[in-house]
């Protein structure tokens, strides 16, 4: 079946630094990937839609200069949280559109 | 934007009991999806529904796409301890660049 690998699974960073999260489709090509954020005990909120070879489409209220998305190949999308602050601490999950929607295992980001 | 409300928010049930949860929307969807999320993991697809009235089973799970296209329900029969987790419905709108909107979630706890 379709597998999406997300890395790292958890990361702790200092306030003001940047963190890159990778999302890879391992056995299929994904022209479209999605990035979600999930706060504790809440649902998944779509942040942006990442399309291979073009600019990402951000949801209302999501700062595109803070959450940089790059989808340089059909199997890799990256999310970079720039100048991270404690309020950016969350669970970030990607999904890839191939055989339906397949989710990665998520990245727990803690900004201290 | 679309809102998906799930009920109940949480439930405790005895092992062996059947479970029913539902999801309602303020607008029409053309695809309904049901996911299960374990703590610290990404969601895993349980059932996908593609047309109004469709009733689909996956083992002990049964889901239906409401005829109004604004609701869906998920039933779990003969619950077991490993059914514990958070269940999310998700919908895809027509022409929405394949974006998926998630419901508020139902937390299920099974008492052995």
JSON list of C-alpha atoms in Angstrom, two decimals:
[
{"chain": "A", "resi": 1, "resn": "UNK", "atom": "CA", "xyz": [0.00, 0.00, 0.00]},
{"chain": "A", "resi": 2, "resn": "UNK", "atom": "CA", "xyz": [0.89, 3.66, -0.18]},
{"chain": "A", "resi": 3, "resn": "UNK", "atom": "CA", "xyz": [3.38, 4.81, 2.45]},
{"chain": "A", "resi": 4, "resn": "UNK", "atom": "CA", "xyz": [4.27, 8.34, 3.46]},
{"chain": "A", "resi": 5, "resn": "UNK", "atom": "CA", "xyz": [7.36, 8.89, 5.55]},
{"chain": "A", "resi": 6, "resn": "UNK", "atom": "CA", "xyz": [7.64, 12.01, 7.69]},
{"chain": "A", "resi": 7, "resn": "UNK", "atom": "CA", "xyz": [10.85, 13.08, 9.37]},
{"chain": "A", "resi": 8, "resn": "UNK", "atom": "CA", "xyz": [11.74, 13.94, 12.08]},
{"chain": "A", "resi": 9, "resn": "UNK", "atom": "CA", "xyz": [9.13, 12.41, 14.34]},
{"chain": "A", "resi": 10, "resn": "UNK", "atom": "CA", "xyz": [9.91, 14.90, 17.07]},
{"chain": "A", "resi": 11, "resn": "UNK", "atom": "CA", "xyz": [12.14, 17.93, 17.34]},
{"chain": "A", "resi": 12, "resn": "UNK", "atom": "CA", "xyz": [12.95, 20.45, 20.01]},
{"chain": "A", "resi": 13, "resn": "UNK", "atom": "CA", "xyz": [14.39, 23.78, 18.91]},
{"chain": "A", "resi": 14, "resn": "UNK", "atom": "CA", "xyz": [15.27, 27.09, 20.44]},
{"chain": "A", "resi": 15, "resn": "UNK", "atom": "CA", "xyz": [13.07, 30.10, 19.90]},
{"chain": "A", "resi": 16, "resn": "UNK", "atom": "CA", "xyz": [14.18, 32.06, 16.84]},
{"chain": "A", "resi": 17, "resn": "UNK", "atom": "CA", "xyz": [15.66, 29.13, 14.96]},
{"chain": "A", "resi": 18, "resn": "UNK", "atom": "CA", "xyz": [14.22, 27.38, 11.91]},
{"chain": "A", "resi": 19, "resn": "UNK", "atom": "CA", "xyz": [13.12, 23.78, 11.60]},
{"chain": "A", "resi": 20, "resn": "UNK", "atom": "CA", "xyz": [12.62, 21.73, 8.44]},
{"chain": "A", "resi": 21, "resn": "UNK", "atom": "CA", "xyz": [10.18, 18.84, 8.26]},
{"chain": "A", "resi": 22, "resn": "UNK", "atom": "CA", "xyz": [10.28, 16.37, 5.37]},
{"chain": "A", "resi": 23, "resn": "UNK", "atom": "CA", "xyz": [7.42, 14.41, 3.88]},
{"chain": "A", "resi": 24, "resn": "UNK", "atom": "CA", "xyz": [8.20, 11.65, 1.37]},
{"chain": "A", "resi": 25, "resn": "UNK", "atom": "CA", "xyz": [5.92, 9.37, -0.59]},
{"chain": "A", "resi": 26, "resn": "UNK", "atom": "CA", "xyz": [7.87, 6.12, -0.65]},
{"chain": "A", "resi": 27, "resn": "UNK", "atom": "CA", "xyz": [6.16, 4.00, -3.27]},
{"chain": "A", "resi": 28, "resn": "UNK", "atom": "CA", "xyz": [4.10, 6.42, -5.31]},
{"chain": "A", "resi": 29, "resn": "UNK", "atom": "CA", "xyz": [4.34, 9.81, -6.88]},
{"chain": "A", "resi": 30, "resn": "UNK", "atom": "CA", "xyz": [2.38, 12.62, -5.31]},
{"chain": "A", "resi": 31, "resn": "UNK", "atom": "CA", "xyz": [1.78, 15.77, -7.30]},
{"chain": "A", "resi": 32, "resn": "UNK", "atom": "CA", "xyz": [-0.15, 17.16, -4.36]},
{"chain": "A", "resi": 33, "resn": "UNK", "atom": "CA", "xyz": [0.71, 17.06, -0.69]},
{"chain": "A", "resi": 34, "resn": "UNK", "atom": "CA", "xyz": [-1.01, 18.72, 2.23]},
{"chain": "A", "resi": 35, "resn": "UNK", "atom": "CA", "xyz": [0.34, 20.09, 5.49]},
{"chain": "A", "resi": 36, "resn": "UNK", "atom": "CA", "xyz": [-1.77, 20.07, 8.64]},
{"chain": "A", "resi": 37, "resn": "UNK", "atom": "CA", "xyz": [-1.26, 21.34, 12.16]},
{"chain": "A", "resi": 38, "resn": "UNK", "atom": "CA", "xyz": [-2.89, 19.76, 15.16]},
{"chain": "A", "resi": 39, "resn": "UNK", "atom": "CA", "xyz": [-2.96, 21.27, 18.63]},
{"chain": "A", "resi": 40, "resn": "UNK", "atom": "CA", "xyz": [-3.56, 19.03, 21.66]},
{"chain": "A", "resi": 41, "resn": "UNK", "atom": "CA", "xyz": [-7.06, 17.55, 21.79]},
{"chain": "A", "resi": 42, "resn": "UNK", "atom": "CA", "xyz": [-8.03, 19.35, 18.61]},
{"chain": "A", "resi": 43, "resn": "UNK", "atom": "CA", "xyz": [-8.69, 18.37, 15.04]},
{"chain": "A", "resi": 44, "resn": "UNK", "atom": "CA", "xyz": [-6.33, 18.64, 12.11]},
{"chain": "A", "resi": 45, "resn": "UNK", "atom": "CA", "xyz": [-6.28, 22.06, 10.53]},
{"chain": "A", "resi": 46, "resn": "UNK", "atom": "CA", "xyz": [-5.13, 22.38, 6.95]},
{"chain": "A", "resi": 47, "resn": "UNK", "atom": "CA", "xyz": [-2.27, 24.84, 6.61]},
{"chain": "A", "resi": 48, "resn": "UNK", "atom": "CA", "xyz": [-1.41, 24.62, 2.95]},
{"chain": "A", "resi": 49, "resn": "UNK", "atom": "CA", "xyz": [-1.61, 22.60, -0.23]},
{"chain": "A", "resi": 50, "resn": "UNK", "atom": "CA", "xyz": [1.72, 21.82, -1.83]},
{"chain": "A", "resi": 51, "resn": "UNK", "atom": "CA", "xyz": [1.88, 21.22, -5.58]},
{"chain": "A", "resi": 52, "resn": "UNK", "atom": "CA", "xyz": [4.95, 19.83, -7.27]},
{"chain": "A", "resi": 53, "resn": "UNK", "atom": "CA", "xyz": [6.74, 22.48, -9.27]},
{"chain": "A", "resi": 54, "resn": "UNK", "atom": "CA", "xyz": [4.55, 25.39, -8.24]},
{"chain": "A", "resi": 55, "resn": "UNK", "atom": "CA", "xyz": [3.92, 27.62, -5.28]},
{"chain": "A", "resi": 56, "resn": "UNK", "atom": "CA", "xyz": [2.00, 26.30, -2.33]},
{"chain": "A", "resi": 57, "resn": "UNK", "atom": "CA", "xyz": [-1.54, 27.47, -1.63]},
{"chain": "A", "resi": 58, "resn": "UNK", "atom": "CA", "xyz": [-1.95, 28.63, 1.94]},
{"chain": "A", "resi": 59, "resn": "UNK", "atom": "CA", "xyz": [-5.12, 28.61, 3.96]},
{"chain": "A", "resi": 60, "resn": "UNK", "atom": "CA", "xyz": [-6.45, 31.86, 5.34]},
{"chain": "A", "resi": 61, "resn": "UNK", "atom": "CA", "xyz": [-4.55, 32.99, 8.41]},
{"chain": "A", "resi": 62, "resn": "UNK", "atom": "CA", "xyz": [-1.43, 30.92, 7.71]},
{"chain": "A", "resi": 63, "resn": "UNK", "atom": "CA", "xyz": [1.68, 33.05, 7.21]},
{"chain": "A", "resi": 64, "resn": "UNK", "atom": "CA", "xyz": [3.41, 31.91, 4.06]},
{"chain": "A", "resi": 65, "resn": "UNK", "atom": "CA", "xyz": [6.66, 33.65, 5.01]},
{"chain": "A", "resi": 66, "resn": "UNK", "atom": "CA", "xyz": [6.76, 31.81, 8.30]},
{"chain": "A", "resi": 67, "resn": "UNK", "atom": "CA", "xyz": [5.79, 28.38, 7.02]},
{"chain": "A", "resi": 68, "resn": "UNK", "atom": "CA", "xyz": [7.85, 27.82, 3.89]},
{"chain": "A", "resi": 69, "resn": "UNK", "atom": "CA", "xyz": [6.76, 24.93, 1.72]},
{"chain": "A", "resi": 70, "resn": "UNK", "atom": "CA", "xyz": [8.83, 23.42, -1.05]},
{"chain": "A", "resi": 71, "resn": "UNK", "atom": "CA", "xyz": [7.62, 20.59, -3.27]},
{"chain": "A", "resi": 72, "resn": "UNK", "atom": "CA", "xyz": [10.63, 20.12, -5.51]},
{"chain": "A", "resi": 73, "resn": "UNK", "atom": "CA", "xyz": [9.93, 16.56, -6.64]},
{"chain": "A", "resi": 74, "resn": "UNK", "atom": "CA", "xyz": [7.04, 14.18, -7.01]},
{"chain": "A", "resi": 75, "resn": "UNK", "atom": "CA", "xyz": [8.05, 12.35, -3.84]},
{"chain": "A", "resi": 76, "resn": "UNK", "atom": "CA", "xyz": [9.20, 15.10, -1.48]},
{"chain": "A", "resi": 77, "resn": "UNK", "atom": "CA", "xyz": [7.64, 18.12, 0.15]},
{"chain": "A", "resi": 78, "resn": "UNK", "atom": "CA", "xyz": [9.24, 20.08, 2.95]},
{"chain": "A", "resi": 79, "resn": "UNK", "atom": "CA", "xyz": [7.81, 22.45, 5.52]},
{"chain": "A", "resi": 80, "resn": "UNK", "atom": "CA", "xyz": [10.19, 24.90, 7.15]},
{"chain": "A", "resi": 81, "resn": "UNK", "atom": "CA", "xyz": [9.05, 26.73, 10.24]},
{"chain": "A", "resi": 82, "resn": "UNK", "atom": "CA", "xyz": [11.12, 29.89, 10.23]},
{"chain": "A", "resi": 83, "resn": "UNK", "atom": "CA", "xyz": [11.98, 31.92, 13.32]},
{"chain": "A", "resi": 84, "resn": "UNK", "atom": "CA", "xyz": [10.05, 29.50, 15.47]},
{"chain": "A", "resi": 85, "resn": "UNK", "atom": "CA", "xyz": [8.35, 30.67, 18.64]},
{"chain": "A", "resi": 86, "resn": "UNK", "atom": "CA", "xyz": [6.78, 28.71, 21.49]},
{"chain": "A", "resi": 87, "resn": "UNK", "atom": "CA", "xyz": [3.31, 29.25, 20.04]},
{"chain": "A", "resi": 88, "resn": "UNK", "atom": "CA", "xyz": [4.44, 27.29, 16.96]},
{"chain": "A", "resi": 89, "resn": "UNK", "atom": "CA", "xyz": [4.79, 24.20, 19.13]},
{"chain": "A", "resi": 90, "resn": "UNK", "atom": "CA", "xyz": [2.36, 21.69, 17.69]},
{"chain": "A", "resi": 91, "resn": "UNK", "atom": "CA", "xyz": [1.95, 18.39, 15.89]},
{"chain": "A", "resi": 92, "resn": "UNK", "atom": "CA", "xyz": [2.53, 18.82, 12.15]},
{"chain": "A", "resi": 93, "resn": "UNK", "atom": "CA", "xyz": [1.24, 16.15, 9.78]},
{"chain": "A", "resi": 94, "resn": "UNK", "atom": "CA", "xyz": [1.59, 15.82, 6.04]},
{"chain": "A", "resi": 95, "resn": "UNK", "atom": "CA", "xyz": [-0.52, 13.82, 3.66]},
{"chain": "A", "resi": 96, "resn": "UNK", "atom": "CA", "xyz": [0.09, 12.86, 0.07]},
{"chain": "A", "resi": 97, "resn": "UNK", "atom": "CA", "xyz": [-2.50, 12.43, -2.61]},
{"chain": "A", "resi": 98, "resn": "UNK", "atom": "CA", "xyz": [-1.78, 9.26, -4.53]},
{"chain": "A", "resi": 99, "resn": "UNK", "atom": "CA", "xyz": [-4.01, 6.30, -3.95]},
{"chain": "A", "resi": 100, "resn": "UNK", "atom": "CA", "xyz": [-6.37, 8.40, -1.89]},
{"chain": "A", "resi": 101, "resn": "UNK", "atom": "CA", "xyz": [-5.01, 10.44, 0.99]},
{"chain": "A", "resi": 102, "resn": "UNK", "atom": "CA", "xyz": [-2.15, 8.86, 2.91]},
{"chain": "A", "resi": 103, "resn": "UNK", "atom": "CA", "xyz": [-0.85, 10.52, 6.03]},
{"chain": "A", "resi": 104, "resn": "UNK", "atom": "CA", "xyz": [2.62, 10.65, 7.48]},
{"chain": "A", "resi": 105, "resn": "UNK", "atom": "CA", "xyz": [3.18, 9.77, 11.11]},
{"chain": "A", "resi": 106, "resn": "UNK", "atom": "CA", "xyz": [3.52, 13.39, 12.16]},
{"chain": "A", "resi": 107, "resn": "UNK", "atom": "CA", "xyz": [6.21, 15.60, 13.69]},
{"chain": "A", "resi": 108, "resn": "UNK", "atom": "CA", "xyz": [5.98, 16.84, 17.25]},
{"chain": "A", "resi": 109, "resn": "UNK", "atom": "CA", "xyz": [7.62, 20.29, 17.32]},
{"chain": "A", "resi": 110, "resn": "UNK", "atom": "CA", "xyz": [8.49, 21.86, 20.65]},
{"chain": "A", "resi": 111, "resn": "UNK", "atom": "CA", "xyz": [9.94, 25.35, 20.66]},
{"chain": "A", "resi": 112, "resn": "UNK", "atom": "CA", "xyz": [11.66, 26.34, 23.89]},
{"chain": "B", "resi": 1, "resn": "UNK", "atom": "CA", "xyz": [-15.62, 27.78, 5.32]},
{"chain": "B", "resi": 2, "resn": "UNK", "atom": "CA", "xyz": [-16.93, 24.29, 5.79]},
{"chain": "B", "resi": 3, "resn": "UNK", "atom": "CA", "xyz": [-17.42, 22.99, 9.29]},
{"chain": "B", "resi": 4, "resn": "UNK", "atom": "CA", "xyz": [-17.77, 19.37, 10.23]},
{"chain": "B", "resi": 5, "resn": "UNK", "atom": "CA", "xyz": [-19.30, 18.64, 13.58]},
{"chain": "B", "resi": 6, "resn": "UNK", "atom": "CA", "xyz": [-18.88, 15.21, 15.07]},
{"chain": "B", "resi": 7, "resn": "UNK", "atom": "CA", "xyz": [-20.87, 13.68, 17.86]},
{"chain": "B", "resi": 8, "resn": "UNK", "atom": "CA", "xyz": [-20.40, 12.51, 20.43]},
{"chain": "B", "resi": 9, "resn": "UNK", "atom": "CA", "xyz": [-17.18, 14.29, 21.39]},
{"chain": "B", "resi": 10, "resn": "UNK", "atom": "CA", "xyz": [-16.14, 11.36, 23.53]},
{"chain": "B", "resi": 11, "resn": "UNK", "atom": "CA", "xyz": [-17.54, 8.09, 24.72]},
{"chain": "B", "resi": 12, "resn": "UNK", "atom": "CA", "xyz": [-16.76, 5.30, 27.13]},
{"chain": "B", "resi": 13, "resn": "UNK", "atom": "CA", "xyz": [-18.09, 1.89, 26.20]},
{"chain": "B", "resi": 14, "resn": "UNK", "atom": "CA", "xyz": [-17.79, -1.64, 27.47]},
{"chain": "B", "resi": 15, "resn": "UNK", "atom": "CA", "xyz": [-15.81, -4.11, 25.41]},
{"chain": "B", "resi": 16, "resn": "UNK", "atom": "CA", "xyz": [-18.15, -5.99, 23.09]},
{"chain": "B", "resi": 17, "resn": "UNK", "atom": "CA", "xyz": [-20.63, -3.15, 22.71]},
{"chain": "B", "resi": 18, "resn": "UNK", "atom": "CA", "xyz": [-21.47, -1.52, 19.41]},
{"chain": "B", "resi": 19, "resn": "UNK", "atom": "CA", "xyz": [-20.54, 2.12, 18.80]},
{"chain": "B", "resi": 20, "resn": "UNK", "atom": "CA", "xyz": [-22.12, 4.74, 16.59]},
{"chain": "B", "resi": 21, "resn": "UNK", "atom": "CA", "xyz": [-20.83, 8.20, 15.78]},
{"chain": "B", "resi": 22, "resn": "UNK", "atom": "CA", "xyz": [-21.85, 10.74, 13.21]},
{"chain": "B", "resi": 23, "resn": "UNK", "atom": "CA", "xyz": [-20.67, 13.76, 11.36]},
{"chain": "B", "resi": 24, "resn": "UNK", "atom": "CA", "xyz": [-22.70, 16.65, 9.99]},
{"chain": "B", "resi": 25, "resn": "UNK", "atom": "CA", "xyz": [-21.72, 19.43, 7.68]},
{"chain": "B", "resi": 26, "resn": "UNK", "atom": "CA", "xyz": [-23.01, 22.86, 6.85]},
{"chain": "B", "resi": 27, "resn": "UNK", "atom": "CA", "xyz": [-22.34, 22.21, 3.19]},
{"chain": "B", "resi": 28, "resn": "UNK", "atom": "CA", "xyz": [-22.28, 19.43, 0.66]},
{"chain": "B", "resi": 29, "resn": "UNK", "atom": "CA", "xyz": [-19.36, 17.06, 0.25]},
{"chain": "B", "resi": 30, "resn": "UNK", "atom": "CA", "xyz": [-18.71, 14.69, -2.62]},
{"chain": "B", "resi": 31, "resn": "UNK", "atom": "CA", "xyz": [-16.45, 12.39, -0.64]},
{"chain": "B", "resi": 32, "resn": "UNK", "atom": "CA", "xyz": [-16.60, 11.34, 2.99]},
{"chain": "B", "resi": 33, "resn": "UNK", "atom": "CA", "xyz": [-13.66, 9.74, 4.75]},
{"chain": "B", "resi": 34, "resn": "UNK", "atom": "CA", "xyz": [-13.33, 8.19, 8.17]},
{"chain": "B", "resi": 35, "resn": "UNK", "atom": "CA", "xyz": [-9.96, 8.07, 9.93]},
{"chain": "B", "resi": 36, "resn": "UNK", "atom": "CA", "xyz": [-8.61, 6.73, 13.22]},
{"chain": "B", "resi": 37, "resn": "UNK", "atom": "CA", "xyz": [-5.75, 8.47, 14.97]},
{"chain": "B", "resi": 38, "resn": "UNK", "atom": "CA", "xyz": [-3.69, 6.94, 17.76]},
{"chain": "B", "resi": 39, "resn": "UNK", "atom": "CA", "xyz": [-1.76, 9.27, 20.11]},
{"chain": "B", "resi": 40, "resn": "UNK", "atom": "CA", "xyz": [1.33, 10.73, 18.49]},
{"chain": "B", "resi": 41, "resn": "UNK", "atom": "CA", "xyz": [0.54, 9.23, 15.11]},
{"chain": "B", "resi": 42, "resn": "UNK", "atom": "CA", "xyz": [-0.95, 10.40, 11.85]},
{"chain": "B", "resi": 43, "resn": "UNK", "atom": "CA", "xyz": [-4.52, 9.44, 10.92]},
{"chain": "B", "resi": 44, "resn": "UNK", "atom": "CA", "xyz": [-5.12, 6.12, 9.24]},
{"chain": "B", "resi": 45, "resn": "UNK", "atom": "CA", "xyz": [-7.90, 5.77, 6.70]},
{"chain": "B", "resi": 46, "resn": "UNK", "atom": "CA", "xyz": [-10.68, 3.39, 7.72]},
{"chain": "B", "resi": 47, "resn": "UNK", "atom": "CA", "xyz": [-13.37, 3.85, 5.09]},
{"chain": "B", "resi": 48, "resn": "UNK", "atom": "CA", "xyz": [-13.91, 6.08, 2.06]},
{"chain": "B", "resi": 49, "resn": "UNK", "atom": "CA", "xyz": [-17.36, 6.90, 0.68]},
{"chain": "B", "resi": 50, "resn": "UNK", "atom": "CA", "xyz": [-17.87, 8.37, -2.77]},
{"chain": "B", "resi": 51, "resn": "UNK", "atom": "CA", "xyz": [-21.60, 8.66, -3.43]},
{"chain": "B", "resi": 52, "resn": "UNK", "atom": "CA", "xyz": [-24.76, 9.61, -1.60]},
{"chain": "B", "resi": 53, "resn": "UNK", "atom": "CA", "xyz": [-26.43, 6.68, 0.11]},
{"chain": "B", "resi": 54, "resn": "UNK", "atom": "CA", "xyz": [-23.36, 4.48, -0.15]},
{"chain": "B", "resi": 55, "resn": "UNK", "atom": "CA", "xyz": [-22.94, 1.98, 2.68]},
{"chain": "B", "resi": 56, "resn": "UNK", "atom": "CA", "xyz": [-19.48, 0.47, 3.02]},
{"chain": "B", "resi": 57, "resn": "UNK", "atom": "CA", "xyz": [-18.01, -2.00, 5.49]},
{"chain": "B", "resi": 58, "resn": "UNK", "atom": "CA", "xyz": [-14.45, -2.72, 6.53]},
{"chain": "B", "resi": 59, "resn": "UNK", "atom": "CA", "xyz": [-14.44, -5.63, 8.96]},
{"chain": "B", "resi": 60, "resn": "UNK", "atom": "CA", "xyz": [-16.36, -4.55, 12.06]},
{"chain": "B", "resi": 61, "resn": "UNK", "atom": "CA", "xyz": [-16.68, -1.01, 10.75]},
{"chain": "B", "resi": 62, "resn": "UNK", "atom": "CA", "xyz": [-19.57, 0.25, 8.65]},
{"chain": "B", "resi": 63, "resn": "UNK", "atom": "CA", "xyz": [-19.97, 3.77, 7.33]},
{"chain": "B", "resi": 64, "resn": "UNK", "atom": "CA", "xyz": [-22.66, 5.47, 5.29]},
{"chain": "B", "resi": 65, "resn": "UNK", "atom": "CA", "xyz": [-22.70, 8.54, 3.09]},
{"chain": "B", "resi": 66, "resn": "UNK", "atom": "CA", "xyz": [-25.88, 10.44, 3.92]},
{"chain": "B", "resi": 67, "resn": "UNK", "atom": "CA", "xyz": [-28.41, 11.01, 1.16]},
{"chain": "B", "resi": 68, "resn": "UNK", "atom": "CA", "xyz": [-28.30, 14.79, 1.68]},
{"chain": "B", "resi": 69, "resn": "UNK", "atom": "CA", "xyz": [-24.50, 14.65, 1.20]},
{"chain": "B", "resi": 70, "resn": "UNK", "atom": "CA", "xyz": [-24.20, 16.69, 4.39]},
{"chain": "B", "resi": 71, "resn": "UNK", "atom": "CA", "xyz": [-23.75, 13.85, 6.86]},
{"chain": "B", "resi": 72, "resn": "UNK", "atom": "CA", "xyz": [-22.16, 10.51, 7.44]},
{"chain": "B", "resi": 73, "resn": "UNK", "atom": "CA", "xyz": [-22.04, 7.97, 10.22]},
{"chain": "B", "resi": 74, "resn": "UNK", "atom": "CA", "xyz": [-19.62, 5.30, 11.38]},
{"chain": "B", "resi": 75, "resn": "UNK", "atom": "CA", "xyz": [-20.57, 2.18, 13.30]},
{"chain": "B", "resi": 76, "resn": "UNK", "atom": "CA", "xyz": [-18.19, -0.16, 15.08]},
{"chain": "B", "resi": 77, "resn": "UNK", "atom": "CA", "xyz": [-19.59, -3.51, 16.09]},
{"chain": "B", "resi": 78, "resn": "UNK", "atom": "CA", "xyz": [-18.38, -5.69, 18.96]},
{"chain": "B", "resi": 79, "resn": "UNK", "atom": "CA", "xyz": [-15.76, -3.20, 20.15]},
{"chain": "B", "resi": 80, "resn": "UNK", "atom": "CA", "xyz": [-12.38, -4.40, 21.37]},
{"chain": "B", "resi": 81, "resn": "UNK", "atom": "CA", "xyz": [-9.71, -2.59, 23.42]},
{"chain": "B", "resi": 82, "resn": "UNK", "atom": "CA", "xyz": [-7.62, -1.73, 20.36]},
{"chain": "B", "resi": 83, "resn": "UNK", "atom": "CA", "xyz": [-10.51, 0.34, 19.00]},
{"chain": "B", "resi": 84, "resn": "UNK", "atom": "CA", "xyz": [-9.45, 3.03, 21.46]},
{"chain": "B", "resi": 85, "resn": "UNK", "atom": "CA", "xyz": [-8.44, 6.24, 19.72]},
{"chain": "B", "resi": 86, "resn": "UNK", "atom": "CA", "xyz": [-9.81, 9.35, 18.11]},
{"chain": "B", "resi": 87, "resn": "UNK", "atom": "CA", "xyz": [-12.03, 8.95, 15.10]},
{"chain": "B", "resi": 88, "resn": "UNK", "atom": "CA", "xyz": [-12.23, 11.75, 12.58]},
{"chain": "B", "resi": 89, "resn": "UNK", "atom": "CA", "xyz": [-14.60, 12.22, 9.73]},
{"chain": "B", "resi": 90, "resn": "UNK", "atom": "CA", "xyz": [-13.34, 14.21, 6.79]},
{"chain": "B", "resi": 91, "resn": "UNK", "atom": "CA", "xyz": [-14.97, 15.58, 3.71]},
{"chain": "B", "resi": 92, "resn": "UNK", "atom": "CA", "xyz": [-13.88, 16.71, 0.31]},
{"chain": "B", "resi": 93, "resn": "UNK", "atom": "CA", "xyz": [-15.82, 19.45, -1.42]},
{"chain": "B", "resi": 94, "resn": "UNK", "atom": "CA", "xyz": [-16.53, 19.52, -5.14]},
{"chain": "B", "resi": 95, "resn": "UNK", "atom": "CA", "xyz": [-13.82, 21.41, -6.99]},
{"chain": "B", "resi": 96, "resn": "UNK", "atom": "CA", "xyz": [-11.89, 22.11, -3.81]},
{"chain": "B", "resi": 97, "resn": "UNK", "atom": "CA", "xyz": [-8.47, 21.23, -5.25]},
{"chain": "B", "resi": 98, "resn": "UNK", "atom": "CA", "xyz": [-8.93, 17.93, -3.47]},
{"chain": "B", "resi": 99, "resn": "UNK", "atom": "CA", "xyz": [-8.58, 19.55, -0.04]},
{"chain": "B", "resi": 100, "resn": "UNK", "atom": "CA", "xyz": [-9.97, 17.60, 2.84]},
{"chain": "B", "resi": 101, "resn": "UNK", "atom": "CA", "xyz": [-11.67, 19.20, 5.83]},
{"chain": "B", "resi": 102, "resn": "UNK", "atom": "CA", "xyz": [-11.57, 17.31, 9.12]},
{"chain": "B", "resi": 103, "resn": "UNK", "atom": "CA", "xyz": [-14.29, 16.98, 11.70]},
{"chain": "B", "resi": 104, "resn": "UNK", "atom": "CA", "xyz": [-13.91, 17.75, 15.38]},
{"chain": "B", "resi": 105, "resn": "UNK", "atom": "CA", "xyz": [-13.22, 14.15, 16.34]},
{"chain": "B", "resi": 106, "resn": "UNK", "atom": "CA", "xyz": [-14.77, 11.53, 18.60]},
{"chain": "B", "resi": 107, "resn": "UNK", "atom": "CA", "xyz": [-12.61, 10.09, 21.33]},
{"chain": "B", "resi": 108, "resn": "UNK", "atom": "CA", "xyz": [-13.43, 6.46, 22.00]},
{"chain": "B", "resi": 109, "resn": "UNK", "atom": "CA", "xyz": [-12.41, 4.62, 25.13]},
{"chain": "B", "resi": 110, "resn": "UNK", "atom": "CA", "xyz": [-13.17, 0.94, 25.58]},
{"chain": "B", "resi": 111, "resn": "UNK", "atom": "CA", "xyz": [-13.41, -0.57, 29.02]},
{"chain": "B", "resi": 112, "resn": "UNK", "atom": "CA", "xyz": [-12.19, -4.19, 29.04]}
]
